[in-house]
Structures are given as structure tokens and as C-alpha cells.
mmCIF file of C-alpha atoms in Angstrom:
data_model
loop_
_atom_site.group_PDB
_atom_site.id
_atom_site.type_symbol
_atom_site.label_atom_id
_atom_site.label_comp_id
_atom_site.label_asym_id
_atom_site.label_seq_id
_atom_site.Cartn_x
_atom_site.Cartn_y
_atom_site.Cartn_z
ATOM 1 C CA MET A 1 53.913 15.855 -103.285
ATOM 2 C CA ASN A 2 54.245 17.499 -99.879
ATOM 3 C CA PRO A 3 55.497 15.304 -97.033
ATOM 4 C CA LEU A 4 52.634 13.483 -95.326
ATOM 5 C CA ASN A 5 52.097 12.022 -91.861
ATOM 6 C CA ILE A 6 51.057 8.442 -92.550
ATOM 7 C CA LEU A 7 49.634 5.610 -90.460
ATOM 8 C CA ILE A 8 50.363 2.054 -91.568
ATOM 9 C CA ALA A 9 48.352 -0.982 -90.458
ATOM 10 C CA ASP A 10 49.357 -4.504 -91.445
ATOM 11 C CA ASP A 11 49.710 -7.603 -89.306
ATOM 12 C CA GLU A 12 52.876 -8.597 -91.172
ATOM 13 C CA ALA A 13 55.870 -6.743 -89.694
ATOM 14 C CA ILE A 14 58.032 -7.134 -92.784
ATOM 15 C CA ILE A 15 55.412 -5.518 -95.025
ATOM 16 C CA ARG A 16 55.002 -2.604 -92.587
ATOM 17 C CA MET A 17 58.771 -2.210 -92.527
ATOM 18 C CA ASP A 18 59.026 -2.222 -96.346
ATOM 19 C CA ILE A 19 56.239 0.332 -96.757
ATOM 20 C CA LYS A 20 57.674 2.510 -94.004
ATOM 21 C CA GLU A 21 61.061 2.489 -95.707
ATOM 22 C CA LEU A 22 59.552 3.453 -99.082
ATOM 23 C CA LEU A 23 57.560 6.270 -97.482
ATOM 24 C CA GLU A 24 60.419 7.675 -95.420
ATOM 25 C CA GLU A 25 62.821 7.584 -98.355
ATOM 26 C CA ALA A 26 60.288 9.735 -100.226
ATOM 27 C CA GLY A 27 60.236 12.257 -97.353
ATOM 28 C CA HIS A 28 57.035 11.175 -95.622
ATOM 29 C CA LYS A 29 56.743 10.490 -91.888
ATOM 30 C CA VAL A 30 55.203 7.317 -90.513
ATOM 31 C CA VAL A 31 53.418 8.522 -87.370
ATOM 32 C CA GLY A 32 52.070 5.164 -86.305
ATOM 33 C CA GLU A 33 52.083 1.449 -87.036
ATOM 34 C CA ALA A 34 49.254 -0.927 -86.161
ATOM 35 C CA THR A 35 49.064 -4.700 -86.259
ATOM 36 C CA ASN A 36 45.271 -4.970 -86.392
ATOM 37 C CA GLY A 37 42.269 -2.953 -87.514
ATOM 38 C CA GLN A 38 41.114 -2.002 -84.036
ATOM 39 C CA GLN A 39 44.527 -0.584 -83.167
ATOM 40 C CA ALA A 40 44.595 1.187 -86.555
ATOM 41 C CA VAL A 41 41.333 3.001 -85.791
ATOM 42 C CA GLU A 42 42.528 3.980 -82.303
ATOM 43 C CA LEU A 43 45.825 5.324 -83.675
ATOM 44 C CA ALA A 44 44.067 7.166 -86.491
ATOM 45 C CA LYS A 45 41.795 8.922 -83.992
ATOM 46 C CA LYS A 46 44.745 9.785 -81.764
ATOM 47 C CA MET A 47 47.377 10.701 -84.376
ATOM 48 C CA LYS A 48 45.119 12.373 -86.995
ATOM 49 C CA PRO A 49 47.386 11.328 -89.898
ATOM 50 C CA ASP A 50 47.198 12.843 -93.372
ATOM 51 C CA LEU A 51 46.781 9.350 -94.855
ATOM 52 C CA CYS A 52 46.177 5.781 -93.678
ATOM 53 C CA ILE A 53 47.458 2.661 -95.411
ATOM 54 C CA PHE A 54 45.599 -0.430 -94.182
ATOM 55 C CA ASP A 55 45.930 -4.095 -95.100
ATOM 56 C CA ILE A 56 42.575 -5.798 -95.626
ATOM 57 C CA LYS A 57 43.233 -9.049 -93.795
ATOM 58 C CA MET A 58 44.063 -8.200 -90.170
ATOM 59 C CA PRO A 59 43.037 -9.656 -86.803
ATOM 60 C CA LYS A 60 40.399 -8.147 -84.465
ATOM 61 C CA MET A 61 39.003 -5.889 -87.206
ATOM 62 C CA ASP A 62 39.746 -6.135 -90.905
ATOM 63 C CA GLY A 63 41.051 -3.218 -92.931
ATOM 64 C CA ILE A 64 37.729 -2.598 -94.653
ATOM 65 C CA ALA A 65 35.888 -2.192 -91.333
ATOM 66 C CA ALA A 66 38.689 0.046 -90.033
ATOM 67 C CA ALA A 67 38.642 2.101 -93.234
ATOM 68 C CA LYS A 68 34.881 2.530 -92.945
ATOM 69 C CA ILE A 69 35.242 4.041 -89.457
ATOM 70 C CA VAL A 70 38.163 6.288 -90.435
ATOM 71 C CA SER A 71 36.318 7.461 -93.552
ATOM 72 C CA LYS A 72 32.983 8.000 -91.789
ATOM 73 C CA GLU A 73 34.662 10.098 -89.095
ATOM 74 C CA LYS A 74 36.566 12.008 -91.802
ATOM 75 C CA ILE A 75 39.903 11.399 -90.107
ATOM 76 C CA ALA A 76 41.985 10.760 -93.223
ATOM 77 C CA PRO A 77 41.880 9.174 -96.658
ATOM 78 C CA VAL A 78 42.557 5.430 -96.710
ATOM 79 C CA VAL A 79 44.574 3.356 -99.161
ATOM 80 C CA LEU A 80 43.891 -0.387 -98.831
ATOM 81 C CA LEU A 81 46.476 -3.101 -99.393
ATOM 82 C CA THR A 82 45.598 -6.656 -100.209
ATOM 83 C CA ALA A 83 46.937 -9.834 -101.634
ATOM 84 C CA PHE A 84 43.517 -10.322 -103.222
ATOM 85 C CA SER A 85 41.916 -8.465 -106.090
ATOM 86 C CA GLN A 86 38.514 -10.144 -106.130
ATOM 87 C CA PRO A 87 35.685 -7.897 -107.374
ATOM 88 C CA GLU A 88 33.607 -8.295 -104.187
ATOM 89 C CA ILE A 89 36.521 -7.107 -102.032
ATOM 90 C CA VAL A 90 37.030 -4.089 -104.294
ATOM 91 C CA LYS A 91 33.282 -3.375 -104.079
ATOM 92 C CA ASP A 92 33.341 -3.611 -100.254
ATOM 93 C CA ALA A 93 36.417 -1.361 -100.113
ATOM 94 C CA THR A 94 34.722 1.248 -102.294
ATOM 95 C CA ALA A 95 31.584 1.147 -100.154
ATOM 96 C CA ALA A 96 33.774 1.680 -97.063
ATOM 97 C CA GLY A 97 35.064 4.962 -98.480
ATOM 98 C CA VAL A 98 38.491 3.731 -99.515
ATOM 99 C CA LEU A 99 40.072 6.129 -101.996
ATOM 100 C CA ALA A 100 42.762 3.859 -103.470
ATOM 101 C CA TYR A 101 43.452 0.152 -103.588
ATOM 102 C CA LEU A 102 46.794 -1.625 -104.030
ATOM 103 C CA VAL A 103 47.505 -5.284 -104.619
ATOM 104 C CA LYS A 104 50.569 -6.702 -102.843
ATOM 105 C CA PRO A 105 53.489 -6.801 -103.237
ATOM 106 C CA VAL A 106 53.596 -3.012 -102.890
ATOM 107 C CA GLN A 107 55.953 -1.386 -105.328
ATOM 108 C CA GLU A 108 57.117 2.214 -105.326
ATOM 109 C CA ALA A 109 55.811 2.656 -108.884
ATOM 110 C CA ASN A 110 52.270 1.838 -107.666
ATOM 111 C CA LEU A 111 52.353 3.188 -104.116
ATOM 112 C CA PHE A 112 52.984 6.856 -104.804
ATOM 113 C CA PRO A 113 50.445 7.262 -107.611
ATOM 114 C CA ALA A 114 47.848 5.584 -105.361
ATOM 115 C CA ILE A 115 48.720 8.011 -102.547
ATOM 116 C CA GLU A 116 48.460 10.956 -104.931
ATOM 117 C CA VAL A 117 45.047 9.800 -106.184
ATOM 118 C CA ALA A 118 43.767 9.201 -102.641
ATOM 119 C CA MET A 119 44.918 12.625 -101.431
ATOM 120 C CA SER A 120 43.466 14.359 -104.484
ATOM 121 C CA ARG A 121 40.101 12.611 -104.133
ATOM 122 C CA TYR A 122 40.013 13.363 -100.407
ATOM 123 C CA ARG A 123 40.651 17.083 -100.971
ATOM 124 C CA GLU A 124 37.989 17.089 -103.689
ATOM 125 C CA MET A 125 35.471 15.403 -101.369
ATOM 126 C CA GLN A 126 36.249 17.878 -98.580
ATOM 127 C CA GLY A 127 35.687 20.746 -101.008
ATOM 128 C CA LEU A 128 32.342 19.295 -102.080
ATOM 129 C CA GLU A 129 31.270 18.805 -98.449
ATOM 130 C CA ASP A 130 32.189 22.420 -97.662
ATOM 131 C CA GLU A 131 30.212 23.570 -100.675
ATOM 132 C CA LEU A 132 27.225 21.470 -99.632
ATOM 133 C CA LEU A 133 27.287 22.960 -96.125
ATOM 134 C CA LYS A 134 27.339 26.466 -97.590
ATOM 135 C CA VAL A 135 24.377 25.649 -99.833
ATOM 136 C CA LYS A 136 22.454 24.187 -96.876
ATOM 137 C CA ASP A 137 23.232 27.279 -94.774
ATOM 138 C CA THR A 138 22.134 29.559 -97.592
ATOM 139 C CA LEU A 139 18.913 27.612 -98.056
ATOM 140 C CA ALA A 140 18.163 27.658 -94.332
ATOM 141 C CA MET A 141 18.865 31.393 -94.190
ATOM 142 C CA ARG A 142 16.641 31.934 -97.210
ATOM 143 C CA LYS A 143 13.769 30.046 -95.541
ATOM 144 C CA THR A 144 14.221 32.055 -92.329
ATOM 145 C CA LEU A 145 14.269 35.325 -94.272
ATOM 146 C CA ASP A 146 11.167 34.381 -96.278
ATOM 147 C CA ARG A 147 9.298 33.502 -93.084
ATOM 148 C CA ALA A 148 10.303 36.804 -91.451
ATOM 149 C CA LYS A 149 9.257 38.758 -94.541
ATOM 150 C CA GLY A 150 5.894 36.969 -94.485
ATOM 151 C CA ILE A 151 5.372 37.927 -90.844
ATOM 152 C CA LEU A 152 6.136 41.603 -91.587
ATOM 153 C CA MET A 153 3.965 41.558 -94.731
ATOM 154 C CA ASP A 154 0.980 40.228 -92.768
ATOM 155 C CA ALA A 155 1.523 42.461 -89.733
ATOM 156 C CA HIS A 156 2.029 45.719 -91.659
ATOM 157 C CA ASN A 157 0.216 45.004 -94.929
ATOM 158 C CA ILE A 158 3.347 45.725 -96.992
ATOM 159 C CA SER A 159 4.957 44.195 -100.086
ATOM 160 C CA GLU A 160 7.722 41.598 -99.984
ATOM 161 C CA SER A 161 10.314 44.104 -101.179
ATOM 162 C CA GLU A 162 9.276 46.595 -98.465
ATOM 163 C CA ALA A 163 9.499 43.847 -95.836
ATOM 164 C CA PHE A 164 12.995 42.992 -97.032
ATOM 165 C CA ASN A 165 13.993 46.679 -97.028
ATOM 166 C CA ARG A 166 12.848 47.017 -93.402
ATOM 167 C CA ILE A 167 14.822 43.930 -92.366
ATOM 168 C CA GLN A 168 17.876 45.204 -94.214
ATOM 169 C CA LYS A 169 17.665 48.734 -92.692
ATOM 170 C CA TYR A 170 17.185 47.354 -89.192
ATOM 171 C CA SER A 171 20.102 44.997 -89.763
ATOM 172 C CA MET A 172 22.403 47.875 -90.719
ATOM 173 C CA ALA A 173 21.162 50.162 -87.933
ATOM 174 C CA LYS A 174 21.646 47.536 -85.214
ATOM 175 C CA ARG A 175 24.819 46.041 -86.770
ATOM 176 C CA LYS A 176 23.252 42.596 -86.902
ATOM 177 C CA THR A 177 23.146 40.120 -89.740
ATOM 178 C CA ILE A 178 20.002 39.801 -91.786
ATOM 179 C CA LYS A 179 19.694 36.260 -90.459
ATOM 180 C CA GLU A 180 19.802 37.486 -86.838
ATOM 181 C CA VAL A 181 17.127 40.090 -87.533
ATOM 182 C CA ALA A 182 14.941 37.555 -89.354
ATOM 183 C CA GLU A 183 15.274 35.082 -86.478
ATOM 184 C CA ALA A 184 14.346 37.819 -83.969
ATOM 185 C CA ILE A 185 11.230 38.672 -86.001
ATOM 186 C CA ILE A 186 10.199 35.008 -86.046
ATOM 187 C CA ARG A 187 10.825 34.644 -82.293
ATOM 188 C CA SER A 188 8.784 37.713 -81.479
ATOM 189 C CA ALA A 189 5.909 36.524 -83.686
ATOM 190 C CA THR A 190 5.755 33.110 -82.034
ATOM 191 C CA LYS A 191 5.552 34.467 -78.457
#
């Protein structure tokens, strides 16, 4: 695993110190330490860590609420620590976007596999989001192109393929994308 910049949030100093030591011995860098959830969110926004490790029970804002904000804003994947393993807490953590969950006391044998799983899931989710954006862009472009072709077909009484050919030729001649040409056709038709 490549070295990561990690933010730790736990209101118990000794636990933060133990986790920090484990992480640094493995070559990772702890870029911030927080004692409550609110501070954890602020540090995450400021430091942009590769990974956050948050305790659930913290003052001001609990780890689940902090994880929800960090996950929603796509700052970093979150691993939650807790002394509790009740099903409702696990359910809340999952709903908050937490990618791994560890029950205290944290042991090296559990910590690093949880980090690996969280990082892998986060990269997978980012890939899926990128793919979704591309699909949405393609669909939007397709709708724009279809509308522009329809305008040309009606205006010049031509077939769909001829309308597309005209858009394509104009695009190449003017060194513009097909989308730009289609949008210009739509703009000119709505004036």
C-alpha cells in the first residue's frame, strides 16, 4: 500500500497516539488529529487527507455525523472506530458513507486490511461516479444533437442522416465540436 496522508479523530488522546504510531510505523503520515467531530470535519476540509479515521463517540459532533459530511463532500474515505458493534450503529455508519468499520481496541492486524478495503472501495466509487458523469454528458449531448437534427430536418425538408452530415461537415469546417454546432443551431432556431 502506498503511503497515505491520514486524519485521526478520537477524543481519547491515548487511542489517537496508538493509532498514529501504528500508521507512522507502516510509512503513513498523520496530517491532523482532532478531538471532536466538528474539528475533524474542519481539518478534513483544510488538509484534504487521503483517509480519515474517526471514533464514533466524540463531543460536539459524533463520528457518524462527521463521516457523513466528509463522505458527502467527497473529501476522503472514512474508517470508523467504536467500542460498540451494535447493528443500528453499523447501519447508521453505512448510511453515512463509511467504507470500513473497526471495533476497539484497534489492532494492526485489523487496521491495515480495513484501510485497504476503504481505499479500494473509495477508488471504485470514484470510478463509478466518473463513468456516470460521462454517461450523463453523452446523453445530454445526444439530446442536443437530436434536437438540432430535428430543426434542420424541418427547416430544409431533409432526412436525419443528411441533417447529421451537415452538422458534421460544418463542425469540421469551423473546427468546432458537434455539440457546439448543435447548440448554435438550437440557439438560432429559438431566436
